[in-house]
Amino acid sequence: MRGSEEMKIVLLSGGSGQRLWPMSNESRSKQFLKILPNEKNGPISMLQRVWRQLISTGLVDHSYVCASKSQQDMIFHQIGEIPFIEEPFRKDTFPAICLSVLYLLDKASVKPDEPIAVIPVDHYVDNHYFEQVAQLGNILDASSAELVLMGVLPEAPTSKFGYISVEPSESSAAYRKVNRFVEKPEQGIAKRLIREGALWNCGVFCFYGQTILDFLQNQGYPASYEVFRREFGNLPKRSFDYEVVEKAKSVVVYPYKGAWKDIGTWSSLCAHMDNDIAGIGTSYDCDDTHVINELGIPVVALGLQNAIVVATPDGILAADKEHSSQLKNAVAKYHGRPMFEERRWGTYRVLDYQKLEDGTEVLTKCIELFSENNISYQKHFKRSEIWTIIEGTGYMALDDRIFPVSAGDVIRVYAEQWHAIRASTKLKFIEVQRGSELVEEDIVRRYLTWAEVESVCSYGVNH
Amino acid sequence: MRGSEEMKIVLLSGGSGQRLWPMSNESRSKQFLKILPNEKNGPISMLQRVWRQLISTGLVDHSYVCASKSQQDMIFHQIGEIPFIEEPFRKDTFPAICLSVLYLLDKASVKPDEPIAVIPVDHYVDNHYFEQVAQLGNILDASSAELVLMGVLPEAPTSKFGYISVEPSESSAAYRKVNRFVEKPEQGIAKRLIREGALWNCGVFCFYGQTILDFLQNQGYPASYEVFRREFGNLPKRSFDYEVVEKAKSVVVYPYKGAWKDIGTWSSLCAHMDNDIAGIGTSYDCDDTHVINELGIPVVALGLQNAIVVATPDGILAADKEHSSQLKNAVAKYHGRPMFEERRWGTYRVLDYQKLEDGTEVLTKCIELFSENNISYQKHFKRSEIWTIIEGTGYMALDDRIFPVSAGDVIRVYAEQWHAIRASTKLKFIEVQRGSELVEEDIVRRYLTWAEVESVCSYGVNH
């Protein structure tokens, strides 16, 4: 029998999260939103909760995260710099899981006969869920199955989830043989499935690396990390369930009894809020109505029933909770610039964007650097930037000169000037960008540490 | 008989307008909101509509506006620089109307035997309403009454308005004798009143100046403009109806049949909107729901019935329309800094406000000057200002020097530096204020025309 200490864990961090718009955006998927109650230091995110649970069950030292590049800063900021498997771009779970397995085999010296468990990071579960995850390797050994799944004992015959139908129990084993999969059945069918012992599919898979290697070879997919990554764009956008699990010959499931929630809609999220109001706001003469406000201006809900009002720098939503599952369709046309981002070095918030009559664009941001952090040495071609330091102290590198800056200072960065800034204390500034095309892509970076910036620049006096 | 050309008109512009929060604020009362459909040049405000109606009935040359100082810029901006009677601060209609009458008698050479008509500016009426207003002086003459009112033929037995009960008609005169006043009666009583010929009180009064002089003297109030204005703070906060009309011996009313709407709630305002959506926004799977958005980020209403969602720089409202009359109570605690103001010289919009840990305040604004306009020559003691010009050209006066400025320039104004700016073309800049107490009161102005600023400063080169 293998102990949990040998099993590798891959945390899948997917989703661009339109379902929690305007709080979630391209870089802030639902798993990063700090919305779960926590006794100290304010609310935590689903990713942070899962990470704590992995720590408390001793699984954390063998854990990897698979996510897109755009999520890397956020993940490192929330849980630290853990081994990171980069999805070249977003596909479904089949390409992401196979990429992760090939990474472990080819890049992390994991042996093909070591068990690997894959877990989504956006589910809200009890601690003993992870104690069960820790046993999946043992069950894989004991059952001789190709795949072990986790299955949740259903609370109600909902048609929102996928069901795992199991064969009648023959032994006292902790696991059951999987019969077939039924995706989102009607309520009547769901009731019958539950009577027959079916479980909810919660997207947890455990297997040996060899199983995936064999599968890839048999199906004609690349079976090495480098080639698979290079071919990523051509891989089918399919789920691991569809492409692998349903084709497997022997699958068992380990039943879990306890909380399991997919906090994927405003309706389910509100059920976890400590208060009806988060941020500056009021609900007056309302029933079962929640207000979440990340802006500095008040939000007032008046006379609403069963509603949610959310205001963030990205937008404003006022919705009936029952309709919140349709949000994705309602906001499909709003794919704007994210107005708030958390980065490894700090955060920024867009205060204003204007396109003037002559086509010039003007973007005003408030940028906050964490103490002892810096923005990389960079330049732009199509914009100038005016920085007004409003709080803290630090050093500015501008065109090969370094000088101290502090609250009250104004720095003018012309197009094509190399610049970087390092915070000594927490440092905030208001930036006014002005130019012909204000896009993230108009940037040339030199990936230098601050010590390297210091070595290429000379210290000057304050401008 | 007197012609309308002799009658003076006083437009009462009251109300701080919490009932249309967050669109209305201290300086933007409901009468200034540009929400009424208009064939060309976009929607107009109630004040602008009333002003056009006064022009078309020839009453405009004898019109005055009575309002607080904080509304003056807005009024001049919307309808031009008309004779202005300044309320020292906001009371009710009794002090405001008497102040206006004393102003006309003492400051504008109006004779005590000339008729004066008082009209609220926040009612939506047909054009022939003003043709009737023009007749009020003739009716005052013909009836020998102390006061003539306008009364609206009721459309429904609502209990929202005051009713004017009239005596049975004895003659073919256009006016009726007033019997008594019934404020907001129950529906049953309202029905009976309507059967008996009662009219809605629409707050229009016509009288000779002498009538008010006599009343003030008899009641022991000051009867000269200067003293009345000085004593303004001690005057009772009462309505003209309560304090004067109900005490008068003979009052007649001139019935008006036509549109008369008090656009004072979101529910009544929405009924006048051309579209369900104003600004960037969507309503998805909603019924009878309106979205009004003045912000640059999208507003999405999802699955709502009979609701209104309003987003402005001052705040965000999501309300059931039926509840919109309770808005005043719901927003009572939000008396913040107005985030958007229209001034005579242009507009400003607050982009961000922060209070830092050390107590320093930082306010970021986008300021727009109309072409050929300027901000007065001024200085502050408790703040510095950084201006980044983002559009247009103009001249900056700073510490007795004048220099040209244009898009891309940055100007730093330290505390205690005299400064002003004049727009040659439309001129926009982003201002970052930083200081210990960012209040409107921290300002010393020299009331100079731009020509005078030029005469005290010398021209320099660009900084």
PDB file of N, CA and C in Angstrom, chain A residues 3 7 30 59 73 77 92 94 114 135 146 149 171 176-177 191 203 205 249 263 292 309 345 372 381 428 452 454 457:
ATOM      1  N   GLY A   3       1.470   5.281   0.661  1.00  0.00           N
ATOM      2  CA  GLY A   3       1.001   6.348   1.544  1.00  0.00           C
ATOM      3  C   GLY A   3       0.704   7.593   0.737  1.00  0.00           C
ATOM      4  N   MET A   7       1.778  10.281  -3.390  1.00  0.00           N
ATOM      5  CA  MET A   7       0.846  10.685  -4.441  1.00  0.00           C
ATOM      6  C   MET A   7       1.045  12.159  -4.816  1.00  0.00           C
ATOM      7  N   LYS A  30     -13.439  32.816 -10.350  1.00  0.00           N
ATOM      8  CA  LYS A  30     -14.173  32.721  -9.082  1.00  0.00           C
ATOM      9  C   LYS A  30     -13.329  32.152  -7.952  1.00  0.00           C
ATOM     10  N   LEU A  59      -0.811  16.939   2.171  1.00  0.00           N
ATOM     11  CA  LEU A  59      -0.685  16.689   0.730  1.00  0.00           C
ATOM     12  C   LEU A  59       0.072  17.798   0.005  1.00  0.00           C
ATOM     13  N   ASP A  73       0.318  35.158 -11.502  1.00  0.00           N
ATOM     14  CA  ASP A  73       0.580  36.180 -10.486  1.00  0.00           C
ATOM     15  C   ASP A  73      -0.416  36.071  -9.334  1.00  0.00           C
ATOM     16  N   HIS A  77       0.452  35.087  -5.547  1.00  0.00           N
ATOM     17  CA  HIS A  77       0.120  36.103  -4.548  1.00  0.00           C
ATOM     18  C   HIS A  77      -0.745  35.509  -3.436  1.00  0.00           C
ATOM     19  N   ASP A  92     -10.176  22.592 -22.486  1.00  0.00           N
ATOM     20  CA  ASP A  92     -11.023  21.957 -21.472  1.00  0.00           C
ATOM     21  C   ASP A  92     -10.135  21.069 -20.574  1.00  0.00           C
ATOM     22  N   PHE A  94      -9.541  17.797 -20.548  1.00  0.00           N
ATOM     23  CA  PHE A  94      -8.720  16.738 -21.167  1.00  0.00           C
ATOM     24  C   PHE A  94      -7.319  17.247 -21.515  1.00  0.00           C
ATOM     25  N   GLU A 114       3.574   5.890 -10.243  1.00  0.00           N
ATOM     26  CA  GLU A 114       3.156   6.652  -9.048  1.00  0.00           C
ATOM     27  C   GLU A 114       1.763   7.232  -9.284  1.00  0.00           C
ATOM     28  N   GLN A 135      -6.413   9.098   0.393  1.00  0.00           N
ATOM     29  CA  GLN A 135      -6.532   7.637   0.304  1.00  0.00           C
ATOM     30  C   GLN A 135      -6.680   7.139  -1.135  1.00  0.00           C
ATOM     31  N   GLU A 146      -8.380   1.225 -13.475  1.00  0.00           N
ATOM     32  CA  GLU A 146      -7.579   2.196 -14.211  1.00  0.00           C
ATOM     33  C   GLU A 146      -7.700   3.596 -13.608  1.00  0.00           C
ATOM     34  N   LEU A 149     -12.393   7.619  -8.964  1.00  0.00           N
ATOM     35  CA  LEU A 149     -13.045   8.929  -8.875  1.00  0.00           C
ATOM     36  C   LEU A 149     -13.480   9.171  -7.446  1.00  0.00           C
ATOM     37  N   SER A 171     -19.046  -6.138  -1.787  1.00  0.00           N
ATOM     38  CA  SER A 171     -18.069  -6.347  -0.722  1.00  0.00           C
ATOM     39  C   SER A 171     -18.157  -5.226   0.298  1.00  0.00           C
ATOM     40  N   ARG A 176     -16.704   1.640  -4.835  1.00  0.00           N
ATOM     41  CA  ARG A 176     -17.719   0.923  -5.606  1.00  0.00           C
ATOM     42  C   ARG A 176     -17.310   0.924  -7.075  1.00  0.00           C
ATOM     43  N   LYS A 177     -17.744  -0.123  -7.776  1.00  0.00           N
ATOM     44  CA  LYS A 177     -17.462  -0.173  -9.212  1.00  0.00           C
ATOM     45  C   LYS A 177     -18.402   0.750  -9.972  1.00  0.00           C
ATOM     46  N   LYS A 191     -33.848  10.950  -9.356  1.00  0.00           N
ATOM     47  CA  LYS A 191     -34.396  10.270  -8.166  1.00  0.00           C
ATOM     48  C   LYS A 191     -34.123   8.768  -8.215  1.00  0.00           C
ATOM     49  N   GLY A 203     -15.440  15.692 -10.236  1.00  0.00           N
ATOM     50  CA  GLY A 203     -14.285  16.098 -11.038  1.00  0.00           C
ATOM     51  C   GLY A 203     -12.941  15.776 -10.419  1.00  0.00           C
ATOM     52  N   PHE A 205     -10.036  12.934 -10.071  1.00  0.00           N
ATOM     53  CA  PHE A 205      -9.584  11.709 -10.746  1.00  0.00           C
ATOM     54  C   PHE A 205      -8.254  11.276 -10.166  1.00  0.00           C
ATOM     55  N   LYS A 249     -11.819   1.031 -19.122  1.00  0.00           N
ATOM     56  CA  LYS A 249     -12.475  -0.269 -18.938  1.00  0.00           C
ATOM     57  C   LYS A 249     -12.919  -0.484 -17.507  1.00  0.00           C
ATOM     58  N   ILE A 263     -19.507  26.794  -5.927  1.00  0.00           N
ATOM     59  CA  ILE A 263     -19.912  28.191  -5.723  1.00  0.00           C
ATOM     60  C   ILE A 263     -19.704  28.932  -7.031  1.00  0.00           C
ATOM     61  N   ILE A 292     -23.045  43.536  -2.705  1.00  0.00           N
ATOM     62  CA  ILE A 292     -21.584  43.402  -2.646  1.00  0.00           C
ATOM     63  C   ILE A 292     -21.005  44.578  -3.414  1.00  0.00           C
ATOM     64  N   VAL A 309     -27.118  42.639  -5.782  1.00  0.00           N
ATOM     65  CA  VAL A 309     -26.595  43.833  -6.441  1.00  0.00           C
ATOM     66  C   VAL A 309     -25.090  43.841  -6.214  1.00  0.00           C
ATOM     67  N   TRP A 345       3.322  41.905  -7.588  1.00  0.00           N
ATOM     68  CA  TRP A 345       3.973  43.068  -6.973  1.00  0.00           C
ATOM     69  C   TRP A 345       3.006  44.030  -6.294  1.00  0.00           C
ATOM     70  N   GLU A 372       8.835  46.604  -0.690  1.00  0.00           N
ATOM     71  CA  GLU A 372       9.957  45.771  -1.171  1.00  0.00           C
ATOM     72  C   GLU A 372       9.634  45.054  -2.489  1.00  0.00           C
ATOM     73  N   PHE A 381       6.019  52.462 -26.431  1.00  0.00           N
ATOM     74  CA  PHE A 381       6.256  53.245 -27.636  1.00  0.00           C
ATOM     75  C   PHE A 381       5.133  54.230 -27.924  1.00  0.00           C
ATOM     76  N   LYS A 428       1.990  54.126  -3.283  1.00  0.00           N
ATOM     77  CA  LYS A 428       0.833  54.306  -4.164  1.00  0.00           C
ATOM     78  C   LYS A 428       1.058  55.488  -5.083  1.00  0.00           C
ATOM     79  N   GLU A 452      19.765  43.941 -10.367  1.00  0.00           N
ATOM     80  CA  GLU A 452      20.283  44.094 -11.732  1.00  0.00           C
ATOM     81  C   GLU A 452      19.962  45.483 -12.300  1.00  0.00           C
ATOM     82  N   GLU A 454      19.756  48.106 -10.521  1.00  0.00           N
ATOM     83  CA  GLU A 454      20.728  48.985  -9.852  1.00  0.00           C
ATOM     84  C   GLU A 454      22.098  48.910 -10.535  1.00  0.00           C
ATOM     85  N   CYS A 457      22.026  50.977 -13.792  1.00  0.00           N
ATOM     86  CA  CYS A 457      21.734  52.408 -13.662  1.00  0.00           C
ATOM     87  C   CYS A 457      22.732  53.055 -12.704  1.00  0.00           C
TER      88      CYS A 457
END
